[in-house]
Coordinates of C-alpha atoms in Angstrom, one line a residue:
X1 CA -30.2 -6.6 -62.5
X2 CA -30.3 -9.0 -59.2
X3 CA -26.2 -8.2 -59.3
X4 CA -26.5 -4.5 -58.9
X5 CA -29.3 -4.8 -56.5
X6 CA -27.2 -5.2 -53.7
X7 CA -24.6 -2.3 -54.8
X8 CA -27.9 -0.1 -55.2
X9 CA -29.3 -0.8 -51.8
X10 CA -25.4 -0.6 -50.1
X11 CA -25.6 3.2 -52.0
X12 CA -29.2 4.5 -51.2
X13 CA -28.2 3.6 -47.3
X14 CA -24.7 5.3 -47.6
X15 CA -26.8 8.1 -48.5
X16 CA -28.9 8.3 -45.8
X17 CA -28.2 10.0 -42.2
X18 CA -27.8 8.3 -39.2
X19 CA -29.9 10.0 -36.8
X20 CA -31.8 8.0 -34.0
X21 CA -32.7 4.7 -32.3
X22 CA -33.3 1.6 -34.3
X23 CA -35.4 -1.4 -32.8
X24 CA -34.8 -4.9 -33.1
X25 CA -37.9 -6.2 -34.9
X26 CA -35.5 -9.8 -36.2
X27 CA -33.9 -12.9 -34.9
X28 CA -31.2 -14.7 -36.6
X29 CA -28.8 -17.4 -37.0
X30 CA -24.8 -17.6 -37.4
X31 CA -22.1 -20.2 -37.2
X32 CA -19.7 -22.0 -38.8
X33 CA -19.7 -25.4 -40.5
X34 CA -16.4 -27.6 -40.8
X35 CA -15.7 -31.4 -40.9
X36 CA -14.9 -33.5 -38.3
X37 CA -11.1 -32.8 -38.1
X38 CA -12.0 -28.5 -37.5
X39 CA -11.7 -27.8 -41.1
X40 CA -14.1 -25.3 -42.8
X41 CA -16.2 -26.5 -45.6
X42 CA -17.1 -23.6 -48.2
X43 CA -20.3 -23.9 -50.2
X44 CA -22.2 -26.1 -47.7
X45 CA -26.1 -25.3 -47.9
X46 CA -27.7 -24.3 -45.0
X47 CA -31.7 -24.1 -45.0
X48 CA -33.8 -23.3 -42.0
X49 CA -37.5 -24.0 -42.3
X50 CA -39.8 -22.0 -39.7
X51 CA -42.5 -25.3 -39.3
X52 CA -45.5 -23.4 -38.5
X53 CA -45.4 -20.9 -41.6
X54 CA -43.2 -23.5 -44.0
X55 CA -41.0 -19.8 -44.4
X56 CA -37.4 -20.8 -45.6
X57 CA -34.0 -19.2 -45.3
X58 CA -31.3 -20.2 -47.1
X59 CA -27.7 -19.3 -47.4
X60 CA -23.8 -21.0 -48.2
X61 CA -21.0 -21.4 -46.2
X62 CA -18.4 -18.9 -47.2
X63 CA -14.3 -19.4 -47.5
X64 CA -13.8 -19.9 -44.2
X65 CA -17.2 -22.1 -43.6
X66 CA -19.0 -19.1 -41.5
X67 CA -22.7 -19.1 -42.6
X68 CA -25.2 -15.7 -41.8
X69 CA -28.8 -15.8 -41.7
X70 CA -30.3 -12.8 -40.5
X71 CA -34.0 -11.3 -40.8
X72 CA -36.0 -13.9 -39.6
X73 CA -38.7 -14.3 -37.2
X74 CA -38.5 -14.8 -33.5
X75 CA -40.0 -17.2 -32.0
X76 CA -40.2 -21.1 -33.8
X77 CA -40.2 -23.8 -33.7
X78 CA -37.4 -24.2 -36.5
X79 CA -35.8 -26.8 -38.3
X80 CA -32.1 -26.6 -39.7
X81 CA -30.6 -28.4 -42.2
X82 CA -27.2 -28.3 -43.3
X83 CA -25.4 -30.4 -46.2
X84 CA -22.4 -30.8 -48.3
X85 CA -21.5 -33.1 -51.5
X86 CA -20.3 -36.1 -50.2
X87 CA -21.0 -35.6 -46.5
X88 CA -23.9 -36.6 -44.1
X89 CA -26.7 -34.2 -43.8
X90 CA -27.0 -32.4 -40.3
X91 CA -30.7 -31.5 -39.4
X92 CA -31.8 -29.7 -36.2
X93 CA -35.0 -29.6 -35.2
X94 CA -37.1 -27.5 -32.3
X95 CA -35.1 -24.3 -32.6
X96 CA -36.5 -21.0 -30.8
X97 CA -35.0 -17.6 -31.2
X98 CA -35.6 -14.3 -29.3
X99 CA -36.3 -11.1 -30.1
X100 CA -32.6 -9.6 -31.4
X101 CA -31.2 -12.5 -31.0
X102 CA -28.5 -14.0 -33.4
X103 CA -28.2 -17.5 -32.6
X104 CA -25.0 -19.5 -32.9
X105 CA -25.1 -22.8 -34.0
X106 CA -21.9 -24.6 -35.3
X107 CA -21.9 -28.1 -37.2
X108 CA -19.4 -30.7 -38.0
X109 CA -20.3 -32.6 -40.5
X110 CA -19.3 -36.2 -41.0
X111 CA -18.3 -38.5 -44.2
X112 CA -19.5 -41.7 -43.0
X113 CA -23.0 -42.8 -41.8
X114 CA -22.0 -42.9 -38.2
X115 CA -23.9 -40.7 -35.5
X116 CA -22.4 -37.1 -35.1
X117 CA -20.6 -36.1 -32.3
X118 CA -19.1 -33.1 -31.4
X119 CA -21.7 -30.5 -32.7
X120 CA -22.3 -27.1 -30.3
X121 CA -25.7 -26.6 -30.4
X122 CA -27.7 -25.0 -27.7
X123 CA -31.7 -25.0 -28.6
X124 CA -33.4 -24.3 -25.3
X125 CA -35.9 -21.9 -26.1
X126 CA -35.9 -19.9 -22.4
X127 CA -31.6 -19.5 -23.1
X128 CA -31.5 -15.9 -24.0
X129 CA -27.1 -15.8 -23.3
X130 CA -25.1 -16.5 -26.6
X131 CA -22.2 -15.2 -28.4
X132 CA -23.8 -12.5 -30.0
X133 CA -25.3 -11.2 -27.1
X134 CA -24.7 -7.0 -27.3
X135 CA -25.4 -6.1 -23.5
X136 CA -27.8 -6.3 -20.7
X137 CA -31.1 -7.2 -21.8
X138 CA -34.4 -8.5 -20.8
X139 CA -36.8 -10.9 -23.5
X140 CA -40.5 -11.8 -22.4
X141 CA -41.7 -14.2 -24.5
X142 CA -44.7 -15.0 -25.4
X143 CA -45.1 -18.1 -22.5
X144 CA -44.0 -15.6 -20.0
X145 CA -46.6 -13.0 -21.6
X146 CA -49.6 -15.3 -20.6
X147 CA -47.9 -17.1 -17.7
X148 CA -48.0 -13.6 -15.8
X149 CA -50.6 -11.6 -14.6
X150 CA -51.8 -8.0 -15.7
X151 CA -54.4 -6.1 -13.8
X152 CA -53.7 -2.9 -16.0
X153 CA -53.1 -4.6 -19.4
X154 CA -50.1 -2.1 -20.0
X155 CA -47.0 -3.0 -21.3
X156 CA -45.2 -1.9 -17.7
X157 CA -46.6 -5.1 -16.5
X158 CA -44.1 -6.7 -18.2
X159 CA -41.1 -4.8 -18.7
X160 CA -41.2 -4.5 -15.4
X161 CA -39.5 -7.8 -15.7
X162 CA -35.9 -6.3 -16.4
X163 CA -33.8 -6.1 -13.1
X164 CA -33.2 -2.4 -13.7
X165 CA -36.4 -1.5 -14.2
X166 CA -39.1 0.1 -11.7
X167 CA -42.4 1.4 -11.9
X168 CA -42.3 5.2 -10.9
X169 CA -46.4 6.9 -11.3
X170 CA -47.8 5.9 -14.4
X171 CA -44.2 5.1 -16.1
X172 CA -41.2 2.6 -16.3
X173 CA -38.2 4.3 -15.4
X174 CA -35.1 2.2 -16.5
X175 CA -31.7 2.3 -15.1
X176 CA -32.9 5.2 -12.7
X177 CA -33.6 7.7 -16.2
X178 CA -37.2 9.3 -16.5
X179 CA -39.9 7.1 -18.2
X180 CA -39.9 10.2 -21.3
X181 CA -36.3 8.8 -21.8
X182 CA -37.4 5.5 -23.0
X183 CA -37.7 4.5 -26.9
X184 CA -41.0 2.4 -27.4
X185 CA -41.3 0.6 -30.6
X186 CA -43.8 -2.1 -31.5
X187 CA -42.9 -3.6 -34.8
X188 CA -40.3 -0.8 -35.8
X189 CA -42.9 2.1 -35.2
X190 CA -43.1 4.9 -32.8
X191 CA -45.4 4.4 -29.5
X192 CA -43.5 6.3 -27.2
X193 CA -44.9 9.9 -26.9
X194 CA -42.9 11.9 -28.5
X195 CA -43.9 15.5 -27.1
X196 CA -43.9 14.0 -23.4
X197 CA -47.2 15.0 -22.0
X198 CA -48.3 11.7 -21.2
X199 CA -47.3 10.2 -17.9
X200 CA -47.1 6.8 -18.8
X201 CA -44.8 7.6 -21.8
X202 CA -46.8 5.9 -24.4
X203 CA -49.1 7.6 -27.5
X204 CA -52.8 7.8 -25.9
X205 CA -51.2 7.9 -22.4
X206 CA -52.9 11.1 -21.5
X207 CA -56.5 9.0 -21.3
X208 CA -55.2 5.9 -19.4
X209 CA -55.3 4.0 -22.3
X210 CA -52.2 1.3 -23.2
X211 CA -50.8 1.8 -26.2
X212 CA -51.4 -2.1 -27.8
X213 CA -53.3 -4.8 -26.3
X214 CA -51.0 -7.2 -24.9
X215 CA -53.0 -10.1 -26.2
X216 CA -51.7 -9.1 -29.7
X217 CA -47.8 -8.7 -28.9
X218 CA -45.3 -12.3 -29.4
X219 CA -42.2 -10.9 -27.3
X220 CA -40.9 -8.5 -25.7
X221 CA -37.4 -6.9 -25.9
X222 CA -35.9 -4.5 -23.3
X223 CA -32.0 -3.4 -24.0
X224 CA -30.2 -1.2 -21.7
X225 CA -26.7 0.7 -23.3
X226 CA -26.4 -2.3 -25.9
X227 CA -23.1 -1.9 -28.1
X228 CA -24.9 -2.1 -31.1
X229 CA -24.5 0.3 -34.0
X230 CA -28.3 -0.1 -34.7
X231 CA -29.2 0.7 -31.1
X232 CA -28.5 3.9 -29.9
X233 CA -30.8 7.7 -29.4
X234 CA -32.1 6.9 -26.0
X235 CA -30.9 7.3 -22.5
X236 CA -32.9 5.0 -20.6
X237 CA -34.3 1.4 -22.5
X238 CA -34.9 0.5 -25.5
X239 CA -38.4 -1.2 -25.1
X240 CA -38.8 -2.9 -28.9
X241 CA -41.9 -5.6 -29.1
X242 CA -43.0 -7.5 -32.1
X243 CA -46.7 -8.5 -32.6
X244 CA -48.2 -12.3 -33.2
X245 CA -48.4 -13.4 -36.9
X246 CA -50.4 -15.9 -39.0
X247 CA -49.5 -19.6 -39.3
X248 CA -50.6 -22.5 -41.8
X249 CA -52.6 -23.6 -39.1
X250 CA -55.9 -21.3 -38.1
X251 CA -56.0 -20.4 -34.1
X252 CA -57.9 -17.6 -32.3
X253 CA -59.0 -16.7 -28.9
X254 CA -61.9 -14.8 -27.5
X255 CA -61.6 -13.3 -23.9
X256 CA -63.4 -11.2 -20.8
X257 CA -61.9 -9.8 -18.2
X258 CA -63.9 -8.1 -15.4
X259 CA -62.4 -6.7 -11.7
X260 CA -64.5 -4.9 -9.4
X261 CA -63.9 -3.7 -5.8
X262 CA -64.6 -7.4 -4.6
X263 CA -61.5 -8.3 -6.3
X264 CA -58.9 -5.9 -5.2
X265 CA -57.6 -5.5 -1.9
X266 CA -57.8 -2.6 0.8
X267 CA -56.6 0.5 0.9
X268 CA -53.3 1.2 2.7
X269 CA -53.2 1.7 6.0
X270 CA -51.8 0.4 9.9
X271 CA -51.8 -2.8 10.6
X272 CA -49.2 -2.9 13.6
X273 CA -51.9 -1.2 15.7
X274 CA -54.9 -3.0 14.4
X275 CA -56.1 -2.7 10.7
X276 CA -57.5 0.4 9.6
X277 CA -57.4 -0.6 5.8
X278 CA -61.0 0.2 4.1
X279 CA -63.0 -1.8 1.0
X280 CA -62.4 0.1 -1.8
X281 CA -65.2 2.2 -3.2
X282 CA -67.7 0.7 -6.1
X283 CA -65.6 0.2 -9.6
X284 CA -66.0 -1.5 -12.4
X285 CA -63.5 -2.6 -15.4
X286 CA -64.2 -4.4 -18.2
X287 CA -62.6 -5.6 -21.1
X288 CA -63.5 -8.0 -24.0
X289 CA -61.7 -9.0 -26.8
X290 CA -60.4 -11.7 -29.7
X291 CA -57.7 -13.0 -31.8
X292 CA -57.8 -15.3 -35.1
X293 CA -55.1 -16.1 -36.8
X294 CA -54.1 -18.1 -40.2
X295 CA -53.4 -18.7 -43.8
X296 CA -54.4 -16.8 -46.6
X297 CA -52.4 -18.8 -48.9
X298 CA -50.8 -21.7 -47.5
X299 CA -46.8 -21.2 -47.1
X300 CA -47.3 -17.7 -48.5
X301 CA -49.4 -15.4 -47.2
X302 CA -50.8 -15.2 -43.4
X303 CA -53.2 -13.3 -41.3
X304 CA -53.3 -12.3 -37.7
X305 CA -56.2 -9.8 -36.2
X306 CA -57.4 -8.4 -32.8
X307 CA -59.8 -6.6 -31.3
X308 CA -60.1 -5.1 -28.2
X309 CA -62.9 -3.0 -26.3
X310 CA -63.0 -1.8 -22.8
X311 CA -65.0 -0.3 -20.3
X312 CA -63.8 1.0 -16.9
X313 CA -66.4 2.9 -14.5
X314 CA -65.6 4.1 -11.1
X315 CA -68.2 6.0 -9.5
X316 CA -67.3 8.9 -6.8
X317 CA -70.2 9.3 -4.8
X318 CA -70.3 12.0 -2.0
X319 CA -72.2 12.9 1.0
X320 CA -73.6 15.8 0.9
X321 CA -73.9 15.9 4.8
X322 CA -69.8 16.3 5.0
X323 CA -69.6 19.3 3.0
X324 CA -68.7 22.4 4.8
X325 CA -70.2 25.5 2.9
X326 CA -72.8 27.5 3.6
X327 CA -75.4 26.7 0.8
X328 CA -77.7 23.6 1.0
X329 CA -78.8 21.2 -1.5
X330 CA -81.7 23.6 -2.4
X331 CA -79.4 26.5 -3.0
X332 CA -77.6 24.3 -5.7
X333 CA -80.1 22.8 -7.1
X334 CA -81.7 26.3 -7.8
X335 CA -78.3 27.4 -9.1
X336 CA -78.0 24.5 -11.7
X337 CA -81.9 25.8 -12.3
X338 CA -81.0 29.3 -12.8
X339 CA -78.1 28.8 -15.5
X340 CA -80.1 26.5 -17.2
X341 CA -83.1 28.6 -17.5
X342 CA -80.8 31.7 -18.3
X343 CA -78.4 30.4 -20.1
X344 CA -79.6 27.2 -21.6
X345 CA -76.3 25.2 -19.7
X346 CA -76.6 22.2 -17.7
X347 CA -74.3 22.2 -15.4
X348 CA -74.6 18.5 -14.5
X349 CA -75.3 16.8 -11.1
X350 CA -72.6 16.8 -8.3
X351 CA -73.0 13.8 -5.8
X352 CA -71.8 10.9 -7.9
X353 CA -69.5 11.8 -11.1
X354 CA -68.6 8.9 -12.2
X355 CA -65.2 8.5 -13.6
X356 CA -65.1 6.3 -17.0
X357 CA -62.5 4.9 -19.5
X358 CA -63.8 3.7 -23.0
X359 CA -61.3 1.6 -25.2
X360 CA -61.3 0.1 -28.7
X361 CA -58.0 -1.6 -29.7
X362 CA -57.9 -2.9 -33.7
X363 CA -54.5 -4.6 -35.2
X364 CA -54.4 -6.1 -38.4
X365 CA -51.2 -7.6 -39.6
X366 CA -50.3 -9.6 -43.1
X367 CA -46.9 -11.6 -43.3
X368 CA -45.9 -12.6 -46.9
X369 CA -43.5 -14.9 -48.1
X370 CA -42.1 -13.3 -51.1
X371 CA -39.6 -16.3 -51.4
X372 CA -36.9 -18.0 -49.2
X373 CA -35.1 -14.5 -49.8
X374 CA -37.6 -11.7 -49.4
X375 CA -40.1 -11.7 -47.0
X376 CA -42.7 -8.7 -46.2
X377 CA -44.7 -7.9 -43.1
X378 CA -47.8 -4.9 -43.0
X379 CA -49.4 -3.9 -40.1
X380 CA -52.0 -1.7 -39.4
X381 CA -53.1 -0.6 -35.9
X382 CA -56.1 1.2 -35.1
X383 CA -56.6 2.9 -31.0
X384 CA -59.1 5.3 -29.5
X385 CA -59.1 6.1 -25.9
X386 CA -61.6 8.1 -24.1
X387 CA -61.4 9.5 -20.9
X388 CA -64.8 11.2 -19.2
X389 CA -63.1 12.8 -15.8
X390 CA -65.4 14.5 -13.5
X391 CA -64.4 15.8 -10.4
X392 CA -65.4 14.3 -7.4
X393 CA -67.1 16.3 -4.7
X394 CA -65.7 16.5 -1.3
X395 CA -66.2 18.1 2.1
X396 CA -64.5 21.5 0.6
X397 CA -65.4 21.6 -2.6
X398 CA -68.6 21.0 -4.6
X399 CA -67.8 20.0 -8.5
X400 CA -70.8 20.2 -11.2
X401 CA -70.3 17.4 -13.6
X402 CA -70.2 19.1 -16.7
X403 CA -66.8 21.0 -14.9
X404 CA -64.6 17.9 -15.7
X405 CA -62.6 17.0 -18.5
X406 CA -63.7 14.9 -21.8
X407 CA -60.1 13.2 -23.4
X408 CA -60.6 11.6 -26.0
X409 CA -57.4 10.3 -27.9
X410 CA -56.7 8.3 -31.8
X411 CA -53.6 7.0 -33.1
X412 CA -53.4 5.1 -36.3
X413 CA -50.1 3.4 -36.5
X414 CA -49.4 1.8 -40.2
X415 CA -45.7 -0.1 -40.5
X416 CA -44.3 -2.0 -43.5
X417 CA -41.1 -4.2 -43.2
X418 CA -39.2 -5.7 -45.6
X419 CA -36.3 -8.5 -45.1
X420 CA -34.4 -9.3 -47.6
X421 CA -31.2 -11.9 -48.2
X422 CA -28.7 -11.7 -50.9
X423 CA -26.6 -14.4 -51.6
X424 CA -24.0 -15.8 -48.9
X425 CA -23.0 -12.2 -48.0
X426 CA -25.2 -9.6 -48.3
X427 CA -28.7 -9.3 -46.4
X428 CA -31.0 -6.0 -46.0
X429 CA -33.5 -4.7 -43.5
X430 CA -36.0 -2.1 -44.5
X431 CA -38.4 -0.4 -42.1
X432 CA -41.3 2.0 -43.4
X433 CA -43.7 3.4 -40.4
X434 CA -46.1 5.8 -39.8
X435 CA -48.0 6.7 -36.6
X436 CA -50.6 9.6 -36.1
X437 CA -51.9 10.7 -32.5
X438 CA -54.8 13.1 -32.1
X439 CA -55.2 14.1 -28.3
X440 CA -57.8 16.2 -28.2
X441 CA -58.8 17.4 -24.4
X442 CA -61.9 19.0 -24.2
X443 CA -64.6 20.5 -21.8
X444 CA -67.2 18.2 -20.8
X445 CA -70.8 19.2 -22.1
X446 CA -71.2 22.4 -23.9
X447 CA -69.1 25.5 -24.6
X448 CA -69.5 27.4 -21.5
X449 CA -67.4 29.5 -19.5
X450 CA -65.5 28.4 -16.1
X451 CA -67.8 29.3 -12.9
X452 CA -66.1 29.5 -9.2
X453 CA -68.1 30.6 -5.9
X454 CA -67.0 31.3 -3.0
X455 CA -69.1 29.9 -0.5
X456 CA -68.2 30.3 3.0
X457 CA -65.2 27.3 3.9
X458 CA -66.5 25.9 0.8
X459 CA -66.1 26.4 -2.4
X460 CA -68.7 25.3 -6.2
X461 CA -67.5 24.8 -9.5
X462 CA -69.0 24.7 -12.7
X463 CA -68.7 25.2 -16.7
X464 CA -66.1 24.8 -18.5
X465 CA -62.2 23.3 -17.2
X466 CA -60.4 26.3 -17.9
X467 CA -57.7 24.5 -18.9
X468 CA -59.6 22.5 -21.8
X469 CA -61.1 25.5 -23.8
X470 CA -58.3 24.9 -26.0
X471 CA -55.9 21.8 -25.8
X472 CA -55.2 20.0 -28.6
X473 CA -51.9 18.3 -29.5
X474 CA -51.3 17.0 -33.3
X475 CA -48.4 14.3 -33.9
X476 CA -47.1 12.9 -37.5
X477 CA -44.4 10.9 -36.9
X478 CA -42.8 8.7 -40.1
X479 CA -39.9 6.7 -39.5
X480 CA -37.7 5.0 -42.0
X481 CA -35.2 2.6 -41.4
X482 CA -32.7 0.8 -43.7
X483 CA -29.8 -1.6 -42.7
X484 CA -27.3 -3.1 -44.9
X485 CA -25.4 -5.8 -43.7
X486 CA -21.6 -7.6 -45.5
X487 CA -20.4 -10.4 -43.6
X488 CA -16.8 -11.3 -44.3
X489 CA -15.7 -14.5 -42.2
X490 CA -15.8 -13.4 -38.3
X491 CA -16.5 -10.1 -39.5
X492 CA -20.1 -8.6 -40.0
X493 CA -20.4 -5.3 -41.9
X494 CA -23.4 -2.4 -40.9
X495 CA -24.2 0.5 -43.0
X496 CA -27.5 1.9 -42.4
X497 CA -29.4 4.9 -40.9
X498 CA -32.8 5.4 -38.7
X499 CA -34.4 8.9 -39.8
X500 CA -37.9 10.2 -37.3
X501 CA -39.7 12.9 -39.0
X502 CA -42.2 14.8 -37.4
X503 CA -44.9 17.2 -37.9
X504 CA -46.5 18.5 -34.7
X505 CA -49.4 20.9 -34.1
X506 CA -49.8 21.9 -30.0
X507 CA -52.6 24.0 -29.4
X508 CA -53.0 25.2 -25.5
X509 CA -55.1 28.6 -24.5
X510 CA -57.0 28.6 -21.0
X511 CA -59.7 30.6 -20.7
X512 CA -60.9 30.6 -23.9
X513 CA -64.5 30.8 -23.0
X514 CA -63.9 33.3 -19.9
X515 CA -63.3 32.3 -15.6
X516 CA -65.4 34.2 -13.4
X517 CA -65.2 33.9 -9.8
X518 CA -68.2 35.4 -8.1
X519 CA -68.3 35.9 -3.5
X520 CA -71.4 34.2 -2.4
X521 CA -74.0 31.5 -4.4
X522 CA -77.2 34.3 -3.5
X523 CA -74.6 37.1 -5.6
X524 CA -75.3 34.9 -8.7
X525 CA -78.6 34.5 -8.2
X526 CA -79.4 38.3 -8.1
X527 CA -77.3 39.2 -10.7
X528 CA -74.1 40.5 -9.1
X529 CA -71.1 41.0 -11.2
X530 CA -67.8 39.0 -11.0
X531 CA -65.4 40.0 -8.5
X532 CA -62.7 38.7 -10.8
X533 CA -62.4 37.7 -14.5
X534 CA -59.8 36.5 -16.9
X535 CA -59.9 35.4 -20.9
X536 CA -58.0 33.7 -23.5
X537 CA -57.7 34.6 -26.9
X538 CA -55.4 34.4 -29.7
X539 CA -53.3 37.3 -31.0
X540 CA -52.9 35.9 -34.8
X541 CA -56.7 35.2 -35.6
X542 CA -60.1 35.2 -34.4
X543 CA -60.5 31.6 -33.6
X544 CA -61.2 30.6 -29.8
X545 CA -59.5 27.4 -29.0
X546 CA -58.8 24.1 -30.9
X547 CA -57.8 25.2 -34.8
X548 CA -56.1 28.8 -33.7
X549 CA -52.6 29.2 -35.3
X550 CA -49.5 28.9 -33.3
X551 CA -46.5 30.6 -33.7
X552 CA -44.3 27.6 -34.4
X553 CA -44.8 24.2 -35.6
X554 CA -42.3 21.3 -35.3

């Protein structure tokens, strides 16, 4: 059986289709082994020992003495060993690899007890140039990760880092291409927004919420038009990131982070003619968090978990006094009266809506050490985003509470990899994922219709967003990934294929609960009718917003 095994896997890729970007989730390590006069030694055993996890990969040294080891873990600290019958074992010790990077380490091995010379071996963990380099790209590890600073916690804040690379809005745009034409992947899954709706590019983007907390990611990979078979379906970058696993060794972290307007600077402004930059107004952000990590089973099966919660408030007060209408804080204050008493709707207050952002962030990943051939990762990834976004009042308009917009957003993300080695020439690189992204936007309080005034200069609002009544946008995405790899001497081999399904239910009909627009505050108070009025509603069934049928479905 374990000599078809690699023929079956070869044919269930051949059969597959080719369709989209694959990520780099892998390191890996290549050279060549020869004696001391350049010759090749076939057979030699090669065994690399990640130290913190006891994980081994082994392979041979083929005809020509060229050795593959692909599918491992980035990061280290590794130690290589390399022998052959009758010669001097080579060992290497303190070996880091980067994300999608295949390392190149070549050995001469010697007969007699002396010291070797002569060996090419570069081990310096910040050196991301070899010979299997496949373009321009950018790696953050993780000593850059907590060497540099985030005030936003998203992942722009560090793949920001790549020379071509700049923050446009909410999004990275890379090599001058819109952020939408980015490929996000963390750990081989989707967390780039597929449908595009969200500024910052990223699943839960809509709410201001970052897609994984960076406190849970090990490095960072961004690749820009790489000349790599496995790499292709995007026009910008090719943002991959793999997450922190368990060692033999039990760590964890616990961690606050707080920043008010005391600890952010002024507003823009001149400075040539004297400064005219302000405080900023009252805000508050908060986030708390941990990370523990270990073994389950030592040299076999690991853990790594965090959690994440935050808490942002900005508060938008307003002075009444500024406002330029014709009503005074009497006349809306019996307005708010008169629809509750009427209609049983609170409207909400109007001179300080604060603005709030609630987070909770859960990753759970298992790493298991089949054997020194087959190793398999799960993770499981858990986000919920909610955005409460009132209005803020100002000197022209006056905005009820309740007339903001409630956004709250929940992705579960679930991904299985597993890596696999064959012998001296074949190796094997299966990706499973699954991601599922519930935006649902939504009118803040109850079910009410949308209420404009015209009042003098000024203008009041309350009810309903017109534009929430029914906005909802439903994403399945599974992903599965497969590469088959043949080396043969200088040569290596791809067959393979990246398939994205999806399954997408976008539901969007303003006005579902009415707009009115009345001419003065005291014509709603008498009774007056509308002067204008517009509804929503579905032409396939009677249901009035989120759960209506649309006409297509992707």
């Amino acid at each position: 059986m374990r000599k078809f095994l690699p023929i079956l896997t070869l044919f269930i890729s051949l059969l597959l289709t080719h369709l989209a970007f694959s990520q780099a989730t892998t390191s890996g390590i290549n050279g060549q082994i020869t004696d001391v006069n350049g010759d090749p030694l076939t057979g030699a055993t090669i065994i690399v020992i990640e130290t913190q996890t006891s994980s081994q990969y082994a392979t041979v040294s083929d005809a020509k003495g060229f050795f593959y080891l692909p599918n491992m873990n980035p990061g280290g600290p590794y130690k290589l060993t390399a022998t052959f019958v009758g010669f001097e074992p080579f060992v290497k010790e303190e070996l880091y690899l980067t994300l999608g990077q295949t390392f190149r380490v070549n050995v001469q091995l010697s007969e007699s007890a002396t010291e070797l010379a002569g060996i090419v071996i570069v081990a310096n963990k910040n050196d991301v140039f070899d010979g299997n380099r496949t373009g321009a790209e950018t790696v953050i590890d993780k000593e850059k990760i907590n060497a540099i600073p985030s005030i936003s916690g998203d992942l722009n804040d560090f793949t920001r880092l790549t020379p071509q690379a700049s923050i446009i809005g909410d999004g990275i745009s890379i090599a001058g291409s819109n952020n939408r034409y980015n490929s996000v992947m963390i750990d081989g899954t989707i967390n780039n927004d597929v449908f595009g709706l969200a500024a910052n590019g990223m699943n839960g983007g809509q709410t201001g919420i970052s897609a994984i907390s960076y406190e849970a990611i090990d490095q960072f990979q961004v690749v820009i038009a790489p000349y790599d078979v496995r790499m292709s379906g995007f026009a910008g970058g090719g943002i991959n990131a793999v997450t922190k696993r368990g060692t033999n060794k039990f760590f964890g972290s616990a961690y606050f982070k707080y920043r008010n307007q005391g600890l952010a600077g002024k507003t823009p402004g001149e400075i040539d003619d004297g400064d005219t930059r302000e405080k900023l107004a009252d805000f508050n952000a908060k986030t708390y968090g941990l990370t523990l990590g270990g073994p389950i089973i030592k040299d076999k099966l690991f853990f790594f978990v965090n959690a994440e919660f935050q808490k942002d408030e900005t508060p938008q007060p307003f002075s009444f006094s500024d406002y330029t209408g014709n009503s005074t804080e009497a006349d809306l204050n019996s307005l708010a009266g008169f629809y509750r008493e009427a209609y049983g709707y609170d409207p909400g207050g109007y001179l300080n809506n604060t603005r709030e952002l609630n987070g909770t962030k859960i990753l759970t990943r298992f790493d298991y050490n089949i054997n020194k051939n087959h190793k398999l990762m799960f993770r499981y990834q858990y986000v919920y985003g909610e955005s409460v976004g009132p209005s803020s009042s100002n000197k022209n308009n006056i905005y009820f509470y309740n007339s903001g917009i409630l956004f709250p957003s929940t992705t579960h993300t679930a991904a299985i990899e597993l890596k696999s080695i064959f012998g001296s020439e074949y190796s094997n690189n299966l990706k499973l994922g699954f991601t599922s992204v519930n935006d649902d936007r939504n009118v803040m309080g109850d079910k009410f219709p949308g209420v404009t005034i015209k009042d003098g200069s000024g203008t009041i609002h309350l009810g309903g967003e017109v534009y929430s009544t029914g906005n909802q946008l439903k994403q399945n995405i599974f992903t599965l990934e497969d590469n088959f790899q043949i080396y043969k001497g200088n040569h290596v081999i791809t067959v393979g294929t990246h398939n994205e399904f999806y399954d997408i239910y976008n539901m969007f009909m303003r006005r579902a609960y009415g707009d009115y627009t009345f001419d003065s505050l005291s014509g709603v108070l008498q009774g007056d009718l509308a002067s204008d009025y517009r509804i929503g509603y579905s032409l396939v069934d009677d249901i009035r917003g989120d759960g209506s049928k649309v006409c297509c479905r992707l």
